[in-house]
Short mmCIF file of C-alpha atoms in Angstrom, two decimals:
data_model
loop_
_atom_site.label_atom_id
_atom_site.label_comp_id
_atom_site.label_asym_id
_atom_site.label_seq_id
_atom_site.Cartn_x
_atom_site.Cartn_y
_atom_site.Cartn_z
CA UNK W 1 -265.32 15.16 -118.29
CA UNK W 2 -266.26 17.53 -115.72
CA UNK W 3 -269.84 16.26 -115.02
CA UNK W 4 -268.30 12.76 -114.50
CA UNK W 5 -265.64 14.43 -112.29
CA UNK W 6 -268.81 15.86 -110.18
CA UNK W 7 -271.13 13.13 -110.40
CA UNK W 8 -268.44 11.04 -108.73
CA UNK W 9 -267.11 13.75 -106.25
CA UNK W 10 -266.03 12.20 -102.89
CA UNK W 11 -268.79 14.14 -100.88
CA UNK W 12 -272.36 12.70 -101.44
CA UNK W 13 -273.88 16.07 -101.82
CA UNK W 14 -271.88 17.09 -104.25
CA UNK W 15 -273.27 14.33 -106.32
CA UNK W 16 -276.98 15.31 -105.23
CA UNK W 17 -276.45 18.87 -106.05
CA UNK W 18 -274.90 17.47 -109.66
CA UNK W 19 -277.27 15.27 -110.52
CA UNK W 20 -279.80 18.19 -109.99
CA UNK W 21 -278.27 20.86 -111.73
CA UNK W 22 -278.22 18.19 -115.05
CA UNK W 23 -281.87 16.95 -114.64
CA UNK W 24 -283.23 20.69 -114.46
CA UNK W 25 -280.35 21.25 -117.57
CA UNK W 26 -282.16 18.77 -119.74
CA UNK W 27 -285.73 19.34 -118.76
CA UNK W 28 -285.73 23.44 -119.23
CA UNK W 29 -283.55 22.47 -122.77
CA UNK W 30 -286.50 20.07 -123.68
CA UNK W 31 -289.41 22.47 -121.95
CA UNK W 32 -287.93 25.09 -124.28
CA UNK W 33 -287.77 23.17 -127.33
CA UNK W 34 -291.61 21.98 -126.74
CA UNK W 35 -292.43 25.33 -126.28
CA UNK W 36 -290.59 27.07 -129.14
CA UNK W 37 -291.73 24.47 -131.84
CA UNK W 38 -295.16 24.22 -130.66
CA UNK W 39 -295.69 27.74 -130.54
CA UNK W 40 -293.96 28.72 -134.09
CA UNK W 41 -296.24 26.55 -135.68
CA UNK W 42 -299.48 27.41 -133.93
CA UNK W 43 -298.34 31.28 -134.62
CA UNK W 44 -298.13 30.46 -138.62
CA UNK W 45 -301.36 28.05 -138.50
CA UNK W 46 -303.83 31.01 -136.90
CA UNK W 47 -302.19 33.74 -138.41
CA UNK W 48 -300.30 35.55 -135.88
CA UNK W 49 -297.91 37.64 -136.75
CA UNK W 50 -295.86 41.02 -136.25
CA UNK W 51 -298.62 42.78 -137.80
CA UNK W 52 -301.22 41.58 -135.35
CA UNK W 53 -301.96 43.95 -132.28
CA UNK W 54 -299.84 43.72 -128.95
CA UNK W 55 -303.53 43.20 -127.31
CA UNK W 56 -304.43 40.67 -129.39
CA UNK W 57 -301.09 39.11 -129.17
CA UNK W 58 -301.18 38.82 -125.12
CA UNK W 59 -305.09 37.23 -124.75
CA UNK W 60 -303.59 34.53 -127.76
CA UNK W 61 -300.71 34.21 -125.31
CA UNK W 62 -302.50 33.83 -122.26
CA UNK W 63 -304.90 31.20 -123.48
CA UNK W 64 -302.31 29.31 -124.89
CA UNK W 65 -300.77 29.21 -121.46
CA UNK W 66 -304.38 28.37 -120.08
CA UNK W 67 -303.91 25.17 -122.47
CA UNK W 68 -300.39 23.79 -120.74
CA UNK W 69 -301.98 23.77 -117.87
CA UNK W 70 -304.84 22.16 -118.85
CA UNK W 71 -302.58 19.47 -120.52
CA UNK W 72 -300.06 19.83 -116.58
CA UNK W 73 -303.02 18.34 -114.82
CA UNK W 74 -304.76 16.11 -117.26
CA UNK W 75 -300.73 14.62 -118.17
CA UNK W 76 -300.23 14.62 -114.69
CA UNK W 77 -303.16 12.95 -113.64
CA UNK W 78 -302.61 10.20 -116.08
CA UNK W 79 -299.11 9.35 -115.17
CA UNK W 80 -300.14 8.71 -111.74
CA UNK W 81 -303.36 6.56 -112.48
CA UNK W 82 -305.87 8.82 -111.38
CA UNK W 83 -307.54 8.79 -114.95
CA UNK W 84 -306.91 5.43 -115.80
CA UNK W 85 -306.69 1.71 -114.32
CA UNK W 86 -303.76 2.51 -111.70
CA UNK W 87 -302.28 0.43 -109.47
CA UNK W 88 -304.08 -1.05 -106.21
CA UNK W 89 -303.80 0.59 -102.57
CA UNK W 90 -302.18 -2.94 -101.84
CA UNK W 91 -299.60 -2.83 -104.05
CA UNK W 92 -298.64 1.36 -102.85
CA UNK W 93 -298.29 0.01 -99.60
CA UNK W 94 -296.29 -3.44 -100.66
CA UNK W 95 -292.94 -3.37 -99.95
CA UNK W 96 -290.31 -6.13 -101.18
CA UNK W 97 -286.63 -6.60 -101.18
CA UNK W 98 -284.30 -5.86 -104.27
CA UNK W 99 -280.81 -5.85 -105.25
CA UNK W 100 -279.04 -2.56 -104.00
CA UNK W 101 -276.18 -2.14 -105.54
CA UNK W 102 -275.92 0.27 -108.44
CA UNK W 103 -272.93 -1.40 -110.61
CA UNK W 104 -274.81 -4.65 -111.30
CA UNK W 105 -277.54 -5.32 -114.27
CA UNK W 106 -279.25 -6.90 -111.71
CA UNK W 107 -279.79 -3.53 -109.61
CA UNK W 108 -283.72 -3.18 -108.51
CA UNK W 109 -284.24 -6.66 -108.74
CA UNK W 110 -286.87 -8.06 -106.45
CA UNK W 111 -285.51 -10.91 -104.31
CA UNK W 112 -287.27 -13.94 -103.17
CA UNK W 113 -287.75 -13.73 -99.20
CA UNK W 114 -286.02 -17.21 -98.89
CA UNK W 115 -282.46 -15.30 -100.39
CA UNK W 116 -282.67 -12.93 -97.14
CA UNK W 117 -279.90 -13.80 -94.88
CA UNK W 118 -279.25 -11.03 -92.68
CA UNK W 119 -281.17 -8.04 -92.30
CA UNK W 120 -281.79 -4.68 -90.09
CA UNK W 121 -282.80 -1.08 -90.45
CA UNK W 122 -284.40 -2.27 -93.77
CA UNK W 123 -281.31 -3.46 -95.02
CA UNK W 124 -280.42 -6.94 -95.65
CA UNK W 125 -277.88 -9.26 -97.43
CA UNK W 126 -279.18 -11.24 -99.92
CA UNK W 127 -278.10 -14.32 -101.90
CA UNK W 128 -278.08 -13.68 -105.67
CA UNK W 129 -278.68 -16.36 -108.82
CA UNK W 130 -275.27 -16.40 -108.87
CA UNK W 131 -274.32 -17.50 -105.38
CA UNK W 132 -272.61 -14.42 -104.22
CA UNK W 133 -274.28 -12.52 -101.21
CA UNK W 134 -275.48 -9.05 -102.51
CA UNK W 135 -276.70 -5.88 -100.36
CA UNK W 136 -280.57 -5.61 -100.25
CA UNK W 137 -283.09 -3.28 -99.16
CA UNK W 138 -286.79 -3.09 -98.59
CA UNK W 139 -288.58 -0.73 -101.05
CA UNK W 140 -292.12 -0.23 -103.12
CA UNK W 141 -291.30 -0.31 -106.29
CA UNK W 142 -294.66 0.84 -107.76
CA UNK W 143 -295.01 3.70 -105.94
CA UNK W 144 -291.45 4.68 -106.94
CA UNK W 145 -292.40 4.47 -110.66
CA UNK W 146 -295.59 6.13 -110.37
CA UNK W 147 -293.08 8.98 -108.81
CA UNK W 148 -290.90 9.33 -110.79
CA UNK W 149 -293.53 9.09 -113.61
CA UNK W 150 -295.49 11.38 -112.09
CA UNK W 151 -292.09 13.50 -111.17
CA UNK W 152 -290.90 13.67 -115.31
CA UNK W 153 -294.26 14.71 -117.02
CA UNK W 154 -295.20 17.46 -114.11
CA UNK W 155 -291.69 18.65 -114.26
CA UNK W 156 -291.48 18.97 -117.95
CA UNK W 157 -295.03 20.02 -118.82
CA UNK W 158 -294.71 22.93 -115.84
CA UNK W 159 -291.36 24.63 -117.39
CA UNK W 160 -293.37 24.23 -120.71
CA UNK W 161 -296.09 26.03 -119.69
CA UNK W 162 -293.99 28.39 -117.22
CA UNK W 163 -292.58 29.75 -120.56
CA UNK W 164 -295.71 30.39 -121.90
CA UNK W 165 -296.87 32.16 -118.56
CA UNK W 166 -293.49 34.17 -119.32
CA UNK W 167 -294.58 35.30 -122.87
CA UNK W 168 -298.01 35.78 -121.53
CA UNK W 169 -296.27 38.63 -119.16
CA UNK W 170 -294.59 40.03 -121.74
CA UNK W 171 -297.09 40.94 -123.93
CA UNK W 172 -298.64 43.01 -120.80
CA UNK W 173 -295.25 44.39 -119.97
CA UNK W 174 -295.72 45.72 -123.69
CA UNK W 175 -299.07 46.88 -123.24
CA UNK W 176 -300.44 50.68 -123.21
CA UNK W 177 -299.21 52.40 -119.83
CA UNK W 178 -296.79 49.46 -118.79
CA UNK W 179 -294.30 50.02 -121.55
CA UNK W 180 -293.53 53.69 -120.55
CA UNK W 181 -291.25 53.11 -118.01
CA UNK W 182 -289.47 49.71 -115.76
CA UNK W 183 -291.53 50.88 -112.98
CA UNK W 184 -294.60 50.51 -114.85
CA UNK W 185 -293.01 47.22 -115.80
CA UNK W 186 -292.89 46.01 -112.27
CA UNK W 187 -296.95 47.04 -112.31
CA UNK W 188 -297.07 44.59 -114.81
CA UNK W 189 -295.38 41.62 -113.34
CA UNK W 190 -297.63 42.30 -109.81
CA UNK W 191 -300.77 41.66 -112.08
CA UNK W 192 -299.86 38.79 -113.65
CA UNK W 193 -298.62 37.29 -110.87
CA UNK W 194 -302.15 37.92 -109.17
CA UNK W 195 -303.63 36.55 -112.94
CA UNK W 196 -301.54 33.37 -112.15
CA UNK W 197 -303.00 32.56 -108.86
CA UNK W 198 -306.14 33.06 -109.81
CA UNK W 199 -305.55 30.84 -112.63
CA UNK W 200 -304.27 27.92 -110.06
CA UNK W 201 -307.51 28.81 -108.04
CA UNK W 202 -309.17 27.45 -110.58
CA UNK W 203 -307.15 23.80 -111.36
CA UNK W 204 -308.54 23.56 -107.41
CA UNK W 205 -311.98 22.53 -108.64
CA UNK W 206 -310.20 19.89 -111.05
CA UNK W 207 -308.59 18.28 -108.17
CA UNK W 208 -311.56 18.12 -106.50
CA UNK W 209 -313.14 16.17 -109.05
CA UNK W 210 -310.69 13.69 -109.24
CA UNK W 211 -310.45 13.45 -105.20
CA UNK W 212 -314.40 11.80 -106.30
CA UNK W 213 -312.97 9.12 -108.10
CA UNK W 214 -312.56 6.69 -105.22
CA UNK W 215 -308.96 6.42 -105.92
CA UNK W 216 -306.45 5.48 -102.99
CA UNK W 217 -305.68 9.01 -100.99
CA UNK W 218 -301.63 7.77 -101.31
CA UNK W 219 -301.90 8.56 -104.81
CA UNK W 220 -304.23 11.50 -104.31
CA UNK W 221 -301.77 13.04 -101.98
CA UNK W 222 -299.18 12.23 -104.26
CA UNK W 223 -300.89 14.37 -107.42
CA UNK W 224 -301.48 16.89 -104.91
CA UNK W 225 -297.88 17.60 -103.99
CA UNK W 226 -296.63 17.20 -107.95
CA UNK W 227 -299.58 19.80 -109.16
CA UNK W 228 -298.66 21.97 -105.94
CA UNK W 229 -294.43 21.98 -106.64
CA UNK W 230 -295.53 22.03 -110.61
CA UNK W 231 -297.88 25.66 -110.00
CA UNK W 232 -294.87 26.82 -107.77
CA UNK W 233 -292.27 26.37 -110.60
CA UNK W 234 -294.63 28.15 -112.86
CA UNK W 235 -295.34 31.03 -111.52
CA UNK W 236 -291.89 31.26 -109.76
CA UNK W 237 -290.18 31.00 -113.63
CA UNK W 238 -292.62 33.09 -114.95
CA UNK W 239 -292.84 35.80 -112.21
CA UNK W 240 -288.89 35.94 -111.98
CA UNK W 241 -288.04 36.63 -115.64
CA UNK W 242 -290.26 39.41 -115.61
CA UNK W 243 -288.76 41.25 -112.54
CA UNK W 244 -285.27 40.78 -114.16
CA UNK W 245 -286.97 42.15 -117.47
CA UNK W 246 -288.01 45.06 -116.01
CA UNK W 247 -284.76 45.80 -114.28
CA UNK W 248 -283.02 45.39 -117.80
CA UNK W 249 -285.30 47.69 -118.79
CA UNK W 250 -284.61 50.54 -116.82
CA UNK W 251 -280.58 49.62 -116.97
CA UNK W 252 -280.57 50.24 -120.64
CA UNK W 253 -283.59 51.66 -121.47
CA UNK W 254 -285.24 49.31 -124.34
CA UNK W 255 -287.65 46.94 -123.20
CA UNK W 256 -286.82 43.06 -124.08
CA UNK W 257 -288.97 41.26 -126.82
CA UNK W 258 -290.57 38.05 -125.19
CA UNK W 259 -287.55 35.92 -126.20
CA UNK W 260 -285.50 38.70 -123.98
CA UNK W 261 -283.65 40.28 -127.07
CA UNK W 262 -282.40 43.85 -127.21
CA UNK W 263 -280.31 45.31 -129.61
CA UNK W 264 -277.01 45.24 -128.02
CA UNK W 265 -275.69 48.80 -129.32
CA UNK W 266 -278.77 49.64 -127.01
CA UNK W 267 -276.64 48.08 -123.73
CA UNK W 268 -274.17 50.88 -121.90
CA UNK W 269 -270.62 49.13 -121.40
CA UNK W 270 -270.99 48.95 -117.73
CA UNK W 271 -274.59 47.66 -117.23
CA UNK W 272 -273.45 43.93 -116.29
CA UNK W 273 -271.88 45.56 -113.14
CA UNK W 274 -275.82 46.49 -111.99
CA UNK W 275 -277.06 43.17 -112.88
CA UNK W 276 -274.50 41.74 -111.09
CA UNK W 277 -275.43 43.69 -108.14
CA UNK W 278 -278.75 42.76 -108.23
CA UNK W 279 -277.70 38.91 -108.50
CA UNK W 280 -276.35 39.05 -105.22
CA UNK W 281 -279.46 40.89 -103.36
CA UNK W 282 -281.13 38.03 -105.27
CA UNK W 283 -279.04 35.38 -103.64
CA UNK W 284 -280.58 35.77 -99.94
CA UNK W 285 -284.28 34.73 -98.65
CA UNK W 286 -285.17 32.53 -95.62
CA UNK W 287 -286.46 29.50 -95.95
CA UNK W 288 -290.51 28.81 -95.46
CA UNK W 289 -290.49 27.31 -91.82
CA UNK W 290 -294.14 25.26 -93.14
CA UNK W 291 -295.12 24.53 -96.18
CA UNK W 292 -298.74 25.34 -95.47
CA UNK W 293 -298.22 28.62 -97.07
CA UNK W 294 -297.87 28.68 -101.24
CA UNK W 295 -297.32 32.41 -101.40
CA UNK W 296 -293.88 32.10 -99.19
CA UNK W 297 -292.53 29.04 -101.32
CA UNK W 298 -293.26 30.99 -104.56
CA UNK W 299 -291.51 34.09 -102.65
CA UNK W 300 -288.68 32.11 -101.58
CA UNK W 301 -288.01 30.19 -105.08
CA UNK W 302 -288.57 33.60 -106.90
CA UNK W 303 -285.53 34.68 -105.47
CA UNK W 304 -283.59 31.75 -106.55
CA UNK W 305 -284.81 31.85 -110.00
CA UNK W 306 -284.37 35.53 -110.33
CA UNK W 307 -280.41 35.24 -109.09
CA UNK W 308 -280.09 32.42 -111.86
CA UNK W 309 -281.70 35.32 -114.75
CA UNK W 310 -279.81 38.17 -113.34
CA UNK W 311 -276.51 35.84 -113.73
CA UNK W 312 -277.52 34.27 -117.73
CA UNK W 313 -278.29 38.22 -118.40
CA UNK W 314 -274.93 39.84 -116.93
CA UNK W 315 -272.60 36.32 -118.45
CA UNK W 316 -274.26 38.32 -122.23
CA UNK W 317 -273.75 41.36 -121.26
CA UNK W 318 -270.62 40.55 -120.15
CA UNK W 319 -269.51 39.96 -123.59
CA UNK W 320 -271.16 42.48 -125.42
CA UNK W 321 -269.26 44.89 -123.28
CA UNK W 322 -266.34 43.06 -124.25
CA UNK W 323 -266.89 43.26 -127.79
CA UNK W 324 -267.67 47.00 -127.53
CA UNK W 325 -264.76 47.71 -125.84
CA UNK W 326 -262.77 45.86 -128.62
CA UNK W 327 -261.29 43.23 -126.22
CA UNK W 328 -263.16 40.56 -127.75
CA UNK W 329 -263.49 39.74 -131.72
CA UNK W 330 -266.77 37.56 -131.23
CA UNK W 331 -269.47 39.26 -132.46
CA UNK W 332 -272.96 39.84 -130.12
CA UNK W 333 -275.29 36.97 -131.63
CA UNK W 334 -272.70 34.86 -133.41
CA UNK W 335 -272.64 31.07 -132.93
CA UNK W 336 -269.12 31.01 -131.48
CA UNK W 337 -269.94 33.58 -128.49
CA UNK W 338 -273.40 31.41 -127.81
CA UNK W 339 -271.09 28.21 -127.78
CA UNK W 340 -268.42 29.85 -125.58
CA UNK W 341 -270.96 31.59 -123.12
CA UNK W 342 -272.63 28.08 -122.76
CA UNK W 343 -269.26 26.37 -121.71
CA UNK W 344 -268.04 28.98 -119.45
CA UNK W 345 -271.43 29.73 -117.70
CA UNK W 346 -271.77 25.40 -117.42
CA UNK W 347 -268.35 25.53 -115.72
CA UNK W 348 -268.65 28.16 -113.12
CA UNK W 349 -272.24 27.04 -112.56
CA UNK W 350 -270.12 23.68 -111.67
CA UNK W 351 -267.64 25.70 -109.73
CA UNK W 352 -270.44 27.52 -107.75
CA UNK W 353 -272.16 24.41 -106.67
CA UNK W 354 -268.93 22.89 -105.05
CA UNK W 355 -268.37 26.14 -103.51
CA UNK W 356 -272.11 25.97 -101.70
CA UNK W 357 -271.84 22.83 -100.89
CA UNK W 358 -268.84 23.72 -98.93
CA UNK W 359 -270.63 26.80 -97.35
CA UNK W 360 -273.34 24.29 -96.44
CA UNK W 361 -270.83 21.74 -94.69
CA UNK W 362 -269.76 24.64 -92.51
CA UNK W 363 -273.14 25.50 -91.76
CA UNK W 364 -273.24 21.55 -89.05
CA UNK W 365 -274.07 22.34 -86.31
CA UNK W 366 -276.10 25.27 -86.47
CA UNK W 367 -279.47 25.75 -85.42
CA UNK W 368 -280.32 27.01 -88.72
CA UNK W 369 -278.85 24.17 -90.89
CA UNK W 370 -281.79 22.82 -91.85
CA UNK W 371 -283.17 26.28 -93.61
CA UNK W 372 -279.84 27.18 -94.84
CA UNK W 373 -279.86 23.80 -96.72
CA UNK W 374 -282.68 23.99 -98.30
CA UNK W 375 -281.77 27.49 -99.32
CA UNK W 376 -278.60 25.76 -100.95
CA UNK W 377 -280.73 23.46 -102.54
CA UNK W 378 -282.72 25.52 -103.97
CA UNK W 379 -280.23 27.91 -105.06
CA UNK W 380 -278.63 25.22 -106.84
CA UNK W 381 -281.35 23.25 -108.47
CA UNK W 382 -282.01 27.09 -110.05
CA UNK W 383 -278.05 26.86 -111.37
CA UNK W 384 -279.58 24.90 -113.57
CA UNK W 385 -282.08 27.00 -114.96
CA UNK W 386 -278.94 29.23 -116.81
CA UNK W 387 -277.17 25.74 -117.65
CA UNK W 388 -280.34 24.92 -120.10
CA UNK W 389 -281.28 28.07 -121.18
CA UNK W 390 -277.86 29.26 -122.53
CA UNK W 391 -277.44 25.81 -124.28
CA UNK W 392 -280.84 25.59 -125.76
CA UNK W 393 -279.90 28.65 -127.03
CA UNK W 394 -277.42 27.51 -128.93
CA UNK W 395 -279.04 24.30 -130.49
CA UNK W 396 -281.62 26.42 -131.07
CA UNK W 397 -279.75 28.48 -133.72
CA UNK W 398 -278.31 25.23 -135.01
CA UNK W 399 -281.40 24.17 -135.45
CA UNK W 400 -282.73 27.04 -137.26
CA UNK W 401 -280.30 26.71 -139.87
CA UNK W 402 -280.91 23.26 -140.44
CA UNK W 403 -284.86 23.63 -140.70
CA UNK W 404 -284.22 26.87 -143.00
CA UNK W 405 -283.06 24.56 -145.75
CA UNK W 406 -286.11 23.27 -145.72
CA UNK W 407 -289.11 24.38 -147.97
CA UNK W 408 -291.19 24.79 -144.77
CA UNK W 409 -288.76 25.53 -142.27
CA UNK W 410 -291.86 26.20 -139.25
CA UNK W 411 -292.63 22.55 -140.05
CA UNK W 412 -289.68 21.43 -140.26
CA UNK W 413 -288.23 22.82 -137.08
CA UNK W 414 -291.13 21.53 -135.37
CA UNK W 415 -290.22 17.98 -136.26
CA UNK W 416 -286.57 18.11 -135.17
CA UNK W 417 -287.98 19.11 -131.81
CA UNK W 418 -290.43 16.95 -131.56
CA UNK W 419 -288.05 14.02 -132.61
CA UNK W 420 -285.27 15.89 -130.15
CA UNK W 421 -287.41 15.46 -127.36
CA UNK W 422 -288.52 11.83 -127.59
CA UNK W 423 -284.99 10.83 -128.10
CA UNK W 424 -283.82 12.78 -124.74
CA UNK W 425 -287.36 12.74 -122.45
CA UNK W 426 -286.81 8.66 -121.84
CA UNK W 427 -283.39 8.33 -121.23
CA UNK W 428 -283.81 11.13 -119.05
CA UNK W 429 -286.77 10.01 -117.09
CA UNK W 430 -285.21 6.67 -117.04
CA UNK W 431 -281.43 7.40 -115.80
CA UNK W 432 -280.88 11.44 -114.52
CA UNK W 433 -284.11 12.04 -113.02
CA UNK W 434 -283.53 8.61 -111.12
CA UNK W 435 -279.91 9.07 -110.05
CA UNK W 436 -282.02 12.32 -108.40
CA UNK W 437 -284.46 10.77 -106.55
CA UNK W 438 -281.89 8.39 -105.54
CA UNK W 439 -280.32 10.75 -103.95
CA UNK W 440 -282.76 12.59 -102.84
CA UNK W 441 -284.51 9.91 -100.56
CA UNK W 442 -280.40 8.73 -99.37
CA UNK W 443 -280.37 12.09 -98.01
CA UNK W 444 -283.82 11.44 -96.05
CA UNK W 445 -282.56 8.06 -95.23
CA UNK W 446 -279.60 9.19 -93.29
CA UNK W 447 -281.24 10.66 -90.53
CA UNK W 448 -281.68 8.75 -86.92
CA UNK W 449 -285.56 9.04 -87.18
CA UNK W 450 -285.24 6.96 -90.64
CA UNK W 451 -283.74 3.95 -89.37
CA UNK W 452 -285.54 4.00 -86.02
CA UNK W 453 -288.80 3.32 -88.44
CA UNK W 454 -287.15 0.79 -90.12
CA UNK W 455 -286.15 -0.94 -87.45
CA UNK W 456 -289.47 -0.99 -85.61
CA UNK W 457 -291.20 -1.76 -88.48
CA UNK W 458 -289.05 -5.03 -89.07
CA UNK W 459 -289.39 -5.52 -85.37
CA UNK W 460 -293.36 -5.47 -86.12
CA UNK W 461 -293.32 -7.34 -89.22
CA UNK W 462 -291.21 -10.71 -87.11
CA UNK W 463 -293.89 -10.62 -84.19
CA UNK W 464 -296.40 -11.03 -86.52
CA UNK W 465 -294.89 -13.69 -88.46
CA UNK W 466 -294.30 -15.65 -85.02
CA UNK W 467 -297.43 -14.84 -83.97
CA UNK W 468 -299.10 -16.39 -86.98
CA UNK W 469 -296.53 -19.11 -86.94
CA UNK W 470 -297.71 -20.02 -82.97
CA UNK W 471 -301.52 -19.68 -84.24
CA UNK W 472 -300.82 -22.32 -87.01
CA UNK W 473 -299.77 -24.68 -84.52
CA UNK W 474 -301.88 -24.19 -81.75
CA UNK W 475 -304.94 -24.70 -84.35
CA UNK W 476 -303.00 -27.65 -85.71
CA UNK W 477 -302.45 -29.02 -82.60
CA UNK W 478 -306.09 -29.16 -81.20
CA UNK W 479 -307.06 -30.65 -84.67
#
């Protein structure tokens, strides 16, 4: 009831920010899911164990994050046509009117140009099959599926293989030297952040082999921009756990396995009040003012990722210090407190993205709206990093006990994922991740610049009609 409370909110961002939040919800819930199953069964297949050495454990971990990447650009790459028989320049650039108007079936539909009655700023109303005008408006619809095609796989397949990148780090973190102290730990993340770019270095020579396929440079540009926000998310996820893993480590002591477990009579009573603290030095950052420099995105969205860790890890300890202190009867680990914290960390995630979109609303008017926006944005889009974790969580120990019943419960597990994650993935893709791009480009459309374009482009597109139309007759005419 509360996301369709938010999702119809009287204030347009509201619904933006919403819809975001629940599309990064279900795609790190999947992302986690693919990882967990894949991974469980790969570590039974080739034998790896908790006997098998912490070195040997971190290279089998690193190339099995080599391999999501491998399968980020080849997945990507396919879902935008690169690598297959993709659409024609012509039709990226063909734009036709449709049906705007989200409560009918008949929403998207492309309309005949003789049904155009009135139109302006690339809006238009239409006559429908059923004799009743409808609103219209001039889009490309294959370049918006190849998007949002393009959009699901990169966005899935990158939090996949961000998690691997995160149990890649871990197994340094737990290496020799770097497990002595959280300083040490810190050492650790630096490297493997400079092992990630190096690795992204690499996909570089990938791209440029595809950039030789002749392809339209639309749709190059458009795998471009998906690999470069997918690499961002990556390292960002990946680089962020680690620096709250290493502050968790010198809080209590104990360093975190690489699912972030610690025994919890290991936690002091008070140590959500430093995470806490930490969220909110977490919280700030500036915006990039270009994007011409990777390094200061993945800065910038570290920061957002690493407030939305800090606040998942101080919402647990939260209630282990409760049930230390004997104020709460739910036991550390138990289903009931993983339901609970799920609920109560999806509510004030909720709450908190109301209260920034209010923060941002006060912010018209200011020079610095446009930075502290996209601050907002991506402050909340990393809400929903916590949202999916702290549920998967929790179907994740349902779904342990159902595959345990089983007589291979690795297997089995693996199955329910997989099957999980085909039933969600298309519906998702389908309806949540294109409520957000909705969105999205109605927040780029209201802007003066927008319909100025529009307009002069419609302006363009009569003269030449007219122009033809007056060629046609003059021809005519002298025949």
């Amino acid at each position: 009831m509360i996301i369709l409370y938010l999702v119809n909110w009287w204030d347009d961002d509201v619904r933006r920010y919403s819809w975001m939040v629940i599309s990064m919800t279900i795609s790190i819930f999947c992302a986690v899911l693919m990882y967990g199953g894949t991974t469980k069964l790969l570590q039974q297949c080739l034998g790896v164990g908790e006997e098998t050495a912490t070195w040997e454990k971190m290279l089998w971990a690193y190339a099995l994050f080599v391999s999501w990447l491998v399968i980020l650009q080849l997945a990507t790459a396919f879902a935008s046509g690169m690598l297959c028989c993709g659409v024609a320049s012509e039709e990226l650039e063909h734009e036709e009117w449709v049906v705007e108007n989200g409560l009918r079936a008949t929403h998207e539909t492309p309309l005949p140009e003789n049904q155009i009655r009135m139109r302006g700023w690339g809006l238009a109303i239409a006559m429908g099959e059923d004799g009743y005008p409808v609103f219209a408006k001039k889009r490309c619809l294959a370049k918006e599926r190849i998007d949002r095609r393009m959009r699901c796989w990169a966005t899935l397949i990158s939090h996949t293989a961000g998690f691997a990148a995160i149990s890649a780090g871990v197994m340094l973190q737990h290496l020799g030297p770097f497990e002595d102290n959280w300083g040490m730990g810190l050492l650790a993340t630096l490297l493997h952040w400079i092992v990630l770019v190096l690795l992204f270095r690499a996909t570089i020579l990938g791209t440029m082999c595809l950039e030789r396929m002749k392809k339209s440079e639309e749709l190059i540009e458009m795998y471009k921009e998906q690999i470069w926000d997918a690499e961002v998310d990556v390292c960002a996820l990946a680089v962020s756990s680690l620096i709250v893993q290493a502050v968790k480590f010198g809080i209590s002591g104990v360093l975190a396995d690489e699912e972030g477990r610690q025994p919890y009579q290991s936690i002091p009573g008070s140590a959500s009040g430093p995470l806490f603290l930490f969220v909110i030095g977490c919280a700030g950052g500036e915006e990039t003012p270009t994007l011409q420099s990777k390094l200061m995105e993945v800065t910038q969205t570290i920061f957002t990722m690493t407030f939305s860790w800090c606040s998942l890890y101080a919402a647990r300890w939260t209630a282990i210090a409760l049930y230390k202190l004997g104020i709460s009867p739910l036991k550390p680990g138990s289903m009931l407190i993983q339901v609970c914290l799920s609920v109560c960390v999806s509510m004030i995630a909720f709450a908190f993205t109301v209260f920034l979109d209010k923060v941002e609303d006060s912010a018209k008017g200011l020079e610095s709206r446009r930075h502290t926006g996209l601050l907002f944005k991506n402050v909340i889009s990393s809400i929903g990093l916590a949202v999916g974790l702290t549920w998967e969580k929790t179907f994740d120990r349902s779904l342990e006990v159902a595959a345990s019943r089983s007589t291979h419960p690795v297997l089995m597990e693996f199955v329910l994922s997989v099957f999980v994650v085909a039933l969600i993935v298309p519906a998702w893709r389908r309806y949540i991740l294109a409520k957000q791009i909705y969105y999205d480009e109605l927040k780029m459309d209201m802007t003066e610049e927008h319909f100025v374009r529009k307009e002069q482009q419609e302006q363009d597109a009569i003269l030449r009609l007219e122009h033809a139309r007056a060629g046609s007759c003059f021809f005519g005419g002298r025949g």
